[in-house]
Short mmCIF file of C-alpha atoms in Angstrom, two decimals:
data_model
loop_
_atom_site.label_atom_id
_atom_site.label_comp_id
_atom_site.label_asym_id
_atom_site.label_seq_id
_atom_site.Cartn_x
_atom_site.Cartn_y
_atom_site.Cartn_z
CA MET A 1 0.00 0.00 0.00
CA LYS A 2 1.40 3.38 -1.04
CA GLN A 3 1.60 6.61 0.96
CA LYS A 4 -0.99 9.29 0.25
CA THR A 5 -1.28 13.07 0.33
CA ILE A 6 -3.86 15.57 -0.93
CA LYS A 7 -3.83 16.78 -4.55
CA GLN A 8 -4.21 20.49 -3.83
CA GLU A 9 -4.44 22.90 -0.94
CA VAL A 10 -7.73 23.39 0.84
CA THR A 11 -8.75 25.92 3.51
CA ILE A 12 -11.15 25.54 6.42
CA LYS A 13 -12.41 28.42 8.55
CA GLY A 14 -13.88 28.03 12.00
CA THR A 15 -13.72 28.64 15.74
CA GLY A 16 -11.75 26.79 18.40
CA LEU A 17 -13.93 25.00 20.96
CA HIS A 18 -11.79 25.80 23.99
CA THR A 19 -10.19 29.13 23.04
CA GLY A 20 -13.05 30.63 21.02
CA ALA A 21 -10.45 31.89 18.53
CA SER A 22 -11.43 32.28 14.87
CA VAL A 23 -8.86 30.57 12.65
CA ASN A 24 -8.05 29.82 9.03
CA MET A 25 -6.55 26.37 8.50
CA THR A 26 -5.01 25.39 5.17
CA MET A 27 -3.91 21.86 4.33
CA GLN A 28 -1.08 21.63 1.81
CA PRO A 29 0.15 18.59 -0.16
CA ALA A 30 3.44 17.18 1.16
CA ALA A 31 6.18 14.96 -0.22
CA ASP A 32 6.71 11.27 0.51
CA ASN A 33 7.86 10.60 4.10
CA HIS A 34 7.09 14.21 5.15
CA GLY A 35 4.57 13.02 7.70
CA ILE A 36 1.96 15.30 9.27
CA LYS A 37 3.10 18.68 10.53
CA PHE A 38 1.32 21.79 11.79
CA GLN A 39 2.65 25.29 11.10
CA ARG A 40 1.64 28.34 13.13
CA THR A 41 1.62 31.05 10.44
CA ASP A 42 0.55 33.70 12.96
CA LEU A 43 3.74 33.39 15.03
CA GLU A 44 7.15 34.89 14.37
CA GLY A 45 9.19 32.54 12.24
CA GLN A 46 6.09 30.48 11.41
CA PRO A 47 7.27 27.51 13.53
CA PHE A 48 6.42 23.89 12.80
CA ILE A 49 4.90 21.41 15.24
CA ALA A 50 5.25 17.72 14.45
CA ALA A 51 2.16 15.56 14.86
CA ASP A 52 3.96 13.24 17.24
CA VAL A 53 3.03 11.73 20.59
CA GLY A 54 6.31 13.06 21.97
CA LYS A 55 5.00 16.60 21.45
CA VAL A 56 1.79 16.13 23.49
CA SER A 57 1.72 18.78 26.21
CA SER A 58 -1.84 18.55 27.55
CA THR A 59 -4.85 16.24 27.38
CA LEU A 60 -7.41 18.23 29.36
CA ARG A 61 -10.60 17.61 27.34
CA SER A 62 -8.56 17.67 24.09
CA THR A 63 -5.15 16.75 22.68
CA ASN A 64 -2.63 19.58 22.52
CA LEU A 65 0.87 19.66 20.99
CA THR A 66 3.86 21.87 21.81
CA GLN A 67 7.20 22.18 20.04
CA GLY A 68 9.53 24.86 21.30
CA LYS A 69 7.39 27.90 22.08
CA ALA A 70 4.65 27.01 19.58
CA SER A 71 1.50 25.11 20.50
CA ILE A 72 -1.59 23.85 18.74
CA SER A 73 -4.61 22.42 20.53
CA THR A 74 -7.57 20.14 19.80
CA VAL A 75 -5.83 18.19 17.04
CA GLU A 76 -7.70 14.91 17.57
CA HIS A 77 -10.48 15.39 15.00
CA ILE A 78 -8.27 16.46 12.09
CA MET A 79 -5.84 13.66 13.00
CA SER A 80 -8.75 11.21 13.02
CA ALA A 81 -9.85 12.36 9.57
CA LEU A 82 -6.32 11.91 8.23
CA ALA A 83 -6.10 8.45 9.82
CA GLY A 84 -9.50 7.41 8.50
CA LEU A 85 -8.65 8.50 4.95
CA HIS A 86 -5.12 7.02 5.12
CA ILE A 87 -3.38 10.37 4.55
CA ASP A 88 0.31 10.05 5.45
CA ASN A 89 1.80 13.37 4.36
CA VAL A 90 0.30 16.85 4.76
CA LEU A 91 1.30 20.29 6.00
CA ILE A 92 -1.41 21.99 8.07
CA GLN A 93 -0.95 25.76 8.20
CA ILE A 94 -3.04 27.57 10.80
CA ASP A 95 -3.18 31.20 11.93
CA GLY A 96 -4.34 30.55 15.47
CA PRO A 97 -3.78 28.39 18.56
CA GLU A 98 -6.52 25.79 18.04
CA VAL A 99 -7.90 23.59 15.28
CA PRO A 100 -11.53 24.65 14.59
CA ILE A 101 -14.20 22.50 16.19
CA LEU A 102 -16.67 22.81 13.26
CA ASP A 103 -19.68 20.63 14.19
CA GLY A 104 -17.80 18.64 16.84
CA SER A 105 -17.07 15.73 14.51
CA ALA A 106 -14.53 15.03 11.76
CA THR A 107 -16.99 15.52 8.90
CA GLY A 108 -15.81 19.01 7.94
CA PHE A 109 -12.21 17.84 7.71
CA VAL A 110 -13.16 14.74 5.73
CA ASP A 111 -15.21 16.81 3.28
CA ALA A 112 -12.32 19.25 2.79
CA ILE A 113 -9.80 16.46 2.18
CA LEU A 114 -12.07 14.71 -0.30
CA ALA A 115 -12.73 18.02 -2.07
CA ALA A 116 -8.98 18.57 -2.41
CA GLY A 117 -8.56 15.04 -3.72
CA VAL A 118 -6.39 12.20 -2.45
CA GLU A 119 -3.21 11.31 -4.33
CA GLU A 120 -1.19 8.11 -4.13
CA GLN A 121 2.56 8.59 -3.81
CA LYS A 122 5.60 6.49 -4.74
CA GLU A 123 6.78 5.31 -1.32
CA ASP A 124 5.14 2.43 0.56
CA ARG A 125 3.31 3.09 3.82
CA ASP A 126 5.40 2.24 6.88
CA PHE A 127 3.16 0.04 9.03
CA PHE A 128 3.93 -0.79 12.63
CA THR A 129 3.09 -4.48 12.98
CA LEU A 130 2.85 -5.28 16.68
CA ASP A 131 4.75 -8.38 17.84
CA ASP A 132 3.84 -8.43 21.54
CA PRO A 133 0.83 -7.25 23.59
CA VAL A 134 0.83 -3.69 24.94
CA VAL A 135 -1.47 -2.80 27.85
CA TYR A 136 -2.29 0.52 29.52
CA LYS A 137 -4.41 0.41 32.68
CA ASP A 138 -5.62 3.10 35.08
CA GLU A 139 -7.00 1.46 38.20
CA ALA A 140 -8.50 4.73 39.47
CA THR A 141 -10.71 5.29 36.43
CA GLY A 142 -11.19 1.71 35.28
CA THR A 143 -9.70 2.58 31.92
CA GLU A 144 -7.87 -0.15 30.03
CA ILE A 145 -6.51 -0.02 26.49
CA MET A 146 -4.92 -3.14 25.11
CA ALA A 147 -3.14 -3.83 21.82
CA LEU A 148 -2.78 -7.40 20.60
CA PRO A 149 -0.78 -8.68 17.62
CA ALA A 150 -2.91 -9.01 14.48
CA ASP A 151 -2.49 -9.14 10.72
CA ASP A 152 -4.66 -6.05 10.16
CA PHE A 153 -6.05 -3.11 12.12
CA GLU A 154 -9.12 -3.48 14.32
CA THR A 155 -10.45 -1.37 17.18
CA ILE A 156 -13.15 -2.12 19.74
CA VAL A 157 -14.31 0.69 22.04
CA MET A 158 -16.52 0.25 25.10
CA ILE A 159 -17.72 3.16 27.23
CA ASP A 160 -19.53 3.37 30.56
CA PHE A 161 -20.04 6.70 32.34
CA ASN A 162 -22.37 5.24 34.99
CA SER A 163 -25.09 7.20 33.26
CA PRO A 164 -28.69 5.94 33.52
CA VAL A 165 -29.35 7.69 30.22
CA LEU A 166 -26.28 6.75 28.20
CA GLY A 167 -25.74 3.26 29.58
CA GLN A 168 -22.94 1.06 28.30
CA GLN A 169 -22.07 1.48 24.63
CA TYR A 170 -19.88 -0.38 22.18
CA MET A 171 -18.42 0.19 18.71
CA ASP A 172 -15.97 -1.74 16.60
CA PHE A 173 -13.95 -0.70 13.57
CA ASP A 174 -11.76 -2.55 11.10
CA GLU A 175 -10.47 -2.15 7.57
CA SER A 176 -13.89 -3.06 6.15
CA THR A 177 -15.65 -0.27 8.10
CA ASP A 178 -16.39 2.87 6.10
CA TYR A 179 -14.85 5.62 8.22
CA VAL A 180 -16.61 8.40 6.29
CA SER A 181 -20.16 7.13 6.79
CA GLU A 182 -19.82 5.24 10.08
CA ILE A 183 -17.40 7.28 12.20
CA SER A 184 -16.52 10.74 10.87
CA SER A 185 -19.90 12.38 11.55
CA CYS A 186 -20.06 11.41 15.24
CA ARG A 187 -19.88 14.49 17.47
CA THR A 188 -18.22 15.25 20.76
CA PHE A 189 -20.54 15.06 23.75
CA VAL A 190 -20.74 16.53 27.23
CA PHE A 191 -22.90 15.90 30.28
CA LEU A 192 -25.06 18.79 31.43
CA HIS A 193 -23.60 18.69 34.95
CA GLU A 194 -20.11 19.21 33.48
CA LEU A 195 -20.93 22.35 31.52
CA GLU A 196 -20.62 24.91 34.30
CA ALA A 197 -17.34 23.43 35.53
CA LEU A 198 -15.90 23.45 32.00
CA ALA A 199 -16.92 27.05 31.50
CA GLY A 200 -15.27 27.96 34.81
CA LYS A 201 -12.00 26.50 33.50
CA ASP A 202 -12.35 28.47 30.23
CA LEU A 203 -12.49 25.20 28.31
CA ILE A 204 -15.49 25.85 26.05
CA LYS A 205 -15.24 29.47 24.91
CA GLY A 206 -16.16 28.37 21.39
CA GLY A 207 -18.83 25.88 22.41
CA SER A 208 -22.34 26.10 20.98
CA LEU A 209 -25.39 23.95 20.44
CA ASP A 210 -24.02 23.19 16.98
CA ASN A 211 -20.79 21.47 17.98
CA ALA A 212 -21.59 19.19 20.92
CA VAL A 213 -24.22 16.71 22.06
CA ILE A 214 -25.46 17.67 25.54
CA ILE A 215 -26.68 14.80 27.73
CA ALA A 216 -28.69 15.24 30.95
CA ASN A 217 -28.71 12.40 33.46
CA GLU A 218 -31.41 14.19 35.43
CA ALA A 219 -33.92 16.77 34.29
CA MET A 220 -32.89 20.33 35.23
CA PRO A 221 -35.67 22.89 35.76
CA GLN A 222 -36.01 25.08 32.68
CA LYS A 223 -35.28 28.21 34.73
CA ASP A 224 -31.97 26.78 35.95
CA LEU A 225 -31.20 25.58 32.43
CA ASP A 226 -31.73 29.06 31.00
CA GLU A 227 -29.57 30.63 33.73
CA LEU A 228 -26.78 28.20 32.89
CA ALA A 229 -27.15 29.08 29.23
CA GLN A 230 -26.69 32.77 30.04
CA LYS A 231 -23.54 32.00 32.05
CA LEU A 232 -22.22 30.23 28.98
CA GLY A 233 -23.12 33.13 26.72
CA HIS A 234 -26.08 31.47 24.99
CA ASP A 235 -29.79 32.21 24.93
CA THR A 236 -30.69 28.61 25.55
CA ILE A 237 -29.18 25.16 25.92
CA GLY A 238 -32.24 23.08 25.26
CA LYS A 239 -35.44 21.85 26.76
CA SER A 240 -35.60 20.45 30.27
CA GLY A 241 -35.60 16.68 30.40
CA LYS A 242 -33.45 13.57 30.56
CA GLY A 243 -31.24 12.36 27.74
CA VAL A 244 -29.98 14.39 24.79
CA ILE A 245 -31.50 17.86 25.22
CA ASN A 246 -30.15 19.92 22.32
CA THR A 247 -30.17 17.76 19.18
CA ASN A 248 -30.91 14.32 17.76
CA LEU A 249 -28.33 11.56 17.80
CA ARG A 250 -26.94 10.54 14.42
CA PHE A 251 -26.47 6.97 15.69
CA GLU A 252 -27.88 5.27 18.77
CA ASN A 253 -24.30 4.72 19.97
CA GLU A 254 -22.92 8.04 18.70
CA PRO A 255 -20.97 8.69 21.95
CA ALA A 256 -19.10 5.37 21.62
CA ARG A 257 -18.42 6.09 17.95
CA HIS A 258 -17.04 9.51 18.85
CA LYS A 259 -14.73 7.98 21.45
CA LEU A 260 -13.50 5.66 18.70
CA LEU A 261 -13.02 8.69 16.43
CA ASP A 262 -10.90 10.34 19.12
CA LEU A 263 -8.88 7.18 19.71
CA LEU A 264 -8.06 6.88 16.00
CA GLY A 265 -6.88 10.49 15.94
CA ASP A 266 -4.84 10.25 19.12
CA MET A 267 -3.21 6.99 18.03
CA TYR A 268 -2.22 8.53 14.68
CA LEU A 269 0.24 10.66 16.65
CA LEU A 270 2.33 7.50 16.69
CA GLY A 271 3.38 8.71 13.24
CA LYS A 272 2.43 5.60 11.32
CA PRO A 273 -0.49 3.21 10.80
CA VAL A 274 -0.71 0.18 13.07
CA LYS A 275 -1.47 -3.46 12.45
CA ALA A 276 -2.92 -4.65 15.74
CA LYS A 277 -6.20 -5.34 17.52
CA ILE A 278 -7.02 -2.51 19.94
CA VAL A 279 -9.50 -3.12 22.75
CA ALA A 280 -10.31 0.10 24.64
CA THR A 281 -12.49 0.25 27.74
CA LYS A 282 -13.43 3.78 28.86
CA PRO A 283 -10.85 5.57 26.68
CA GLY A 284 -10.13 9.30 26.93
CA HIS A 285 -7.46 11.68 25.69
CA LYS A 286 -5.12 11.20 28.65
CA ALA A 287 -5.39 7.41 28.50
CA ASN A 288 -5.11 7.44 24.70
CA MET A 289 -1.86 9.36 24.92
CA GLU A 290 -0.34 7.18 27.63
CA PHE A 291 -1.27 4.13 25.58
CA THR A 292 0.19 5.63 22.40
CA LYS A 293 3.42 6.38 24.26
CA LEU A 294 3.61 2.69 25.19
CA LEU A 295 3.02 1.80 21.55
CA LYS A 296 5.85 4.15 20.58
CA GLU A 297 8.17 2.46 23.08
CA GLN A 298 7.24 -0.94 21.66
CA TYR A 299 7.80 0.32 18.12
CA LEU A 300 11.27 1.59 19.00
CA HIS A 301 12.04 -1.70 20.75
CA GLN A 302 10.93 -3.72 17.72
CA ARG A 303 12.87 -1.47 15.36
CA LYS A 304 16.02 -2.19 17.34
CA LEU A 305 15.31 -5.90 17.03
CA LYS A 306 14.44 -5.64 13.34
CA ASN A 307 18.04 -6.31 12.33
CA LYS A 308 18.62 -8.91 15.02
CA PRO A 309 20.68 -11.75 13.55
CA LYS A 310 19.02 -15.12 13.11
CA TYR A 311 20.73 -18.05 14.76
CA ASN A 312 20.20 -21.68 13.82
CA PRO A 313 22.50 -24.02 15.81
CA ASP A 314 22.21 -26.60 13.02
CA THR A 315 23.79 -24.27 10.45
CA PRO A 316 27.58 -24.73 10.19
CA PRO A 317 29.46 -21.64 11.41
CA ILE A 318 31.62 -19.50 9.17
CA LEU A 319 34.41 -19.68 11.75
CA THR A 320 34.76 -22.27 14.52
CA THR A 321 36.61 -21.72 17.78
CA VAL A 322 39.73 -23.19 16.18
CA ASP A 323 39.42 -20.78 13.24
CA ILE A 324 38.97 -17.84 15.62
CA MET A 325 42.14 -18.74 17.51
CA LYS A 326 44.07 -18.55 14.23
CA ARG A 327 43.01 -14.91 13.93
CA LEU A 328 42.87 -13.68 17.53
CA PRO A 329 45.58 -14.05 20.20
CA HIS A 330 43.03 -14.67 22.97
CA ARG A 331 42.89 -18.04 24.67
CA SER A 332 40.84 -19.69 27.42
CA PRO A 333 39.66 -18.45 29.82
CA PHE A 334 39.70 -15.08 28.03
CA LEU A 335 38.48 -16.11 24.59
CA LEU A 336 34.85 -15.04 24.90
CA ILE A 337 33.35 -16.01 21.55
CA ASP A 338 32.70 -19.58 20.42
CA LYS A 339 31.98 -19.13 16.71
CA ILE A 340 31.20 -16.66 13.93
CA ILE A 341 27.92 -17.17 12.06
CA GLU A 342 27.90 -14.07 9.81
CA LEU A 343 30.77 -12.11 8.27
CA SER A 344 30.72 -9.44 5.56
CA SER A 345 32.80 -6.38 4.74
CA GLU A 346 30.56 -4.29 7.02
CA HIS A 347 29.36 -6.55 9.83
CA VAL A 348 30.05 -9.68 11.84
CA VAL A 349 27.99 -11.84 14.21
CA GLY A 350 29.59 -13.92 16.94
CA VAL A 351 28.02 -16.43 19.34
CA LYS A 352 28.83 -17.05 23.00
CA SER A 353 27.18 -19.87 24.96
CA VAL A 354 27.29 -18.89 28.61
CA THR A 355 27.73 -21.83 30.98
CA PHE A 356 27.87 -22.10 34.76
CA ASN A 357 31.49 -23.25 34.44
CA GLU A 358 32.71 -19.80 33.33
CA PRO A 359 35.53 -18.89 35.76
CA PHE A 360 34.19 -15.37 36.37
CA PHE A 361 31.01 -16.79 37.92
CA GLN A 362 33.03 -18.00 40.92
CA GLY A 363 33.32 -14.44 42.15
CA HIS A 364 30.58 -12.60 40.21
CA PHE A 365 28.56 -13.42 42.20
CA PRO A 366 28.51 -16.48 44.49
CA GLY A 367 24.94 -17.71 44.59
CA ASN A 368 23.87 -15.11 42.02
CA PRO A 369 25.88 -15.68 38.81
CA ILE A 370 25.76 -12.69 36.43
CA MET A 371 28.11 -12.13 33.50
CA PRO A 372 30.01 -8.86 34.07
CA GLY A 373 29.09 -6.07 31.67
CA VAL A 374 32.75 -5.32 30.97
CA LEU A 375 33.21 -8.88 29.72
CA GLN A 376 30.26 -8.43 27.39
CA ILE A 377 32.07 -5.39 25.99
CA GLU A 378 35.25 -7.47 25.70
CA ALA A 379 33.32 -10.15 23.79
CA MET A 380 32.01 -7.42 21.46
CA ALA A 381 35.58 -6.25 20.93
CA GLN A 382 36.77 -9.76 20.10
CA THR A 383 33.90 -10.20 17.66
CA GLY A 384 34.70 -6.82 16.14
CA GLY A 385 38.34 -7.87 15.91
CA ILE A 386 37.35 -10.60 13.47
CA LEU A 387 35.66 -7.96 11.29
CA ALA A 388 38.60 -5.57 11.50
CA LEU A 389 41.23 -8.21 10.73
CA ALA A 390 39.24 -9.46 7.76
CA SER A 391 40.26 -6.20 6.03
CA VAL A 392 44.01 -7.02 6.09
CA GLU A 393 46.15 -9.71 4.51
CA ASP A 394 47.86 -12.32 6.65
CA GLU A 395 45.39 -11.92 9.53
CA GLY A 396 47.52 -13.90 11.96
CA ASN A 397 50.17 -11.14 12.09
CA TRP A 398 47.85 -8.36 13.23
CA ASP A 399 46.13 -7.42 16.48
CA THR A 400 43.40 -4.95 17.38
CA TYR A 401 43.60 -2.63 20.37
CA PHE A 402 40.90 -0.56 22.08
CA LEU A 403 41.04 3.19 21.64
CA LYS A 404 37.63 4.21 22.87
CA ILE A 405 34.34 2.91 24.29
CA GLU A 406 31.27 5.16 24.00
CA ASN A 407 27.53 4.97 24.68
CA ALA A 408 27.80 1.70 26.59
CA LYS A 409 24.47 0.52 28.02
CA PHE A 410 23.65 -2.62 29.98
CA LYS A 411 19.97 -3.46 29.82
CA HIS A 412 19.46 -7.01 31.09
CA PHE A 413 21.34 -9.60 33.12
CA VAL A 414 23.21 -12.36 31.29
CA VAL A 415 23.14 -15.61 33.28
CA PRO A 416 24.24 -19.23 32.86
CA GLY A 417 22.30 -20.95 30.09
CA ASP A 418 22.03 -17.82 27.93
CA THR A 419 23.28 -17.73 24.35
CA ILE A 420 24.53 -14.28 23.36
CA LEU A 421 24.63 -13.03 19.78
CA PHE A 422 27.16 -10.23 19.32
CA LYS A 423 26.53 -8.11 16.24
CA MET A 424 29.20 -5.59 15.24
CA GLU A 425 28.58 -3.11 12.42
CA LEU A 426 31.00 -0.62 10.89
CA LEU A 427 30.02 3.00 11.53
CA ALA A 428 32.47 4.22 8.88
CA PRO A 429 34.94 2.68 6.43
CA ILE A 430 38.22 1.53 8.02
CA ARG A 431 40.85 4.23 7.44
CA ARG A 432 44.51 4.16 8.50
CA GLY A 433 43.82 1.14 10.62
CA ILE A 434 41.11 2.86 12.67
CA CYS A 435 37.92 0.85 12.98
CA GLN A 436 34.69 2.34 14.40
CA MET A 437 31.93 -0.14 15.19
CA ARG A 438 28.54 -0.30 16.84
CA GLY A 439 28.04 -3.37 18.96
CA THR A 440 24.76 -4.92 20.06
CA ALA A 441 24.40 -8.03 22.23
CA TYR A 442 21.18 -10.06 22.06
CA VAL A 443 19.80 -12.82 24.25
CA GLY A 444 16.59 -14.10 22.70
CA ASN A 445 14.49 -11.07 21.80
CA LYS A 446 16.22 -8.81 24.30
CA ILE A 447 19.06 -6.39 23.75
CA VAL A 448 21.24 -7.04 26.80
CA SER A 449 24.01 -4.54 26.06
CA GLU A 450 25.23 -2.14 23.39
CA ALA A 451 28.21 0.13 22.84
CA ASP A 452 30.18 2.04 20.21
CA LEU A 453 33.79 0.84 20.01
CA THR A 454 36.86 2.30 18.31
CA ALA A 455 39.89 0.08 17.76
CA GLN A 456 43.21 0.26 15.93
CA ILE A 457 44.68 -2.51 13.79
CA VAL A 458 48.40 -2.96 14.56
CA ASN A 459 50.96 -5.22 12.88
CA ARG A 460 52.75 -7.49 15.34
CA GLY A 461 56.03 -7.15 13.47
#
């Protein structure tokens, strides 16, 4: 599946729900791999704000982004529209602090994007295919959002506000669901008892009867309802009664559908589409963001493991222990690699089977055997030595010596029974005998240690 952008620019005008600011928002086509970025054209220097979960600065009733001194708020509905229409690359220029609320749904954004036209690009979409479950849970609120490995994308949303009117609601979404007709038109909603508190926090300066569904759990006397309307700057809110008091629902479960709309938009701040099954119970912007941060952590973890070497013990090694000893001067008990399973001009992979009989376990530590981190670095260096010496003739007459160790990190214990894969990759071509390498040590699907090493190749003669 290819990346997509819009064919031509399109402008939307409207008012921010929380700030009440009138804004002009123009979406511009963007190149492959540009991603989604906002640009505050009203600020000095017209700064950019990346649509990235790492830029989220607030989730109080909406999702807000900050980069440097520039901020943009209430991005969830435009992000949802872009996610629903599979738009990967777009520049969103806006002359105010908040994305317009329009009718409280994503319909206005969807209509604008479709009017501009959608264009397929050359580069493939970069999907994040989840390998392991990711779970966010908030015991205080009862919120739980779970991601499970799956071949495609699917989302299930369940909401329960302990409302006798709203009840429990459910909505599911997958690749066969038509986002435009089933999700995009579902509006934000608010309970009547929340309105005064929101107004007191200056959170709905741009709110009106046209951009939110108002739900009353209990009937409020019309007089009190009208007084509340005046406090909010409106002539009326609706008629006294239980249930939805200011409009008609577009779907019986419109609130659940809107929560799904929000979740899609918030998750798109991951920066890429996801292949996973998402089950969300009582989601909200704060929970959505915490969950998306966990997804981002998992993505980064999987990306590190993407180039993890594959090890099959039945495959004959490129170099055995005997072969290694012909190239390296190290001997037992200080020869810390058993065999080489991959070797090219730019990388090498060595294997070390860690047994309880290793001499260092006698003192590190009695009753709690853990392989010292410095010996893991030494094993990396020996593995890297094989790579470095492969670049010279008559390998047996050369040695490699440490010059520098940088960025060393030790992430997990290595214990008896573990098999370590040491992967060393050149960071730059070998020049004047100087070899710069990045080393990564794997046990199973874990990175146990990593470091950047610099060594010098020296002739023994």
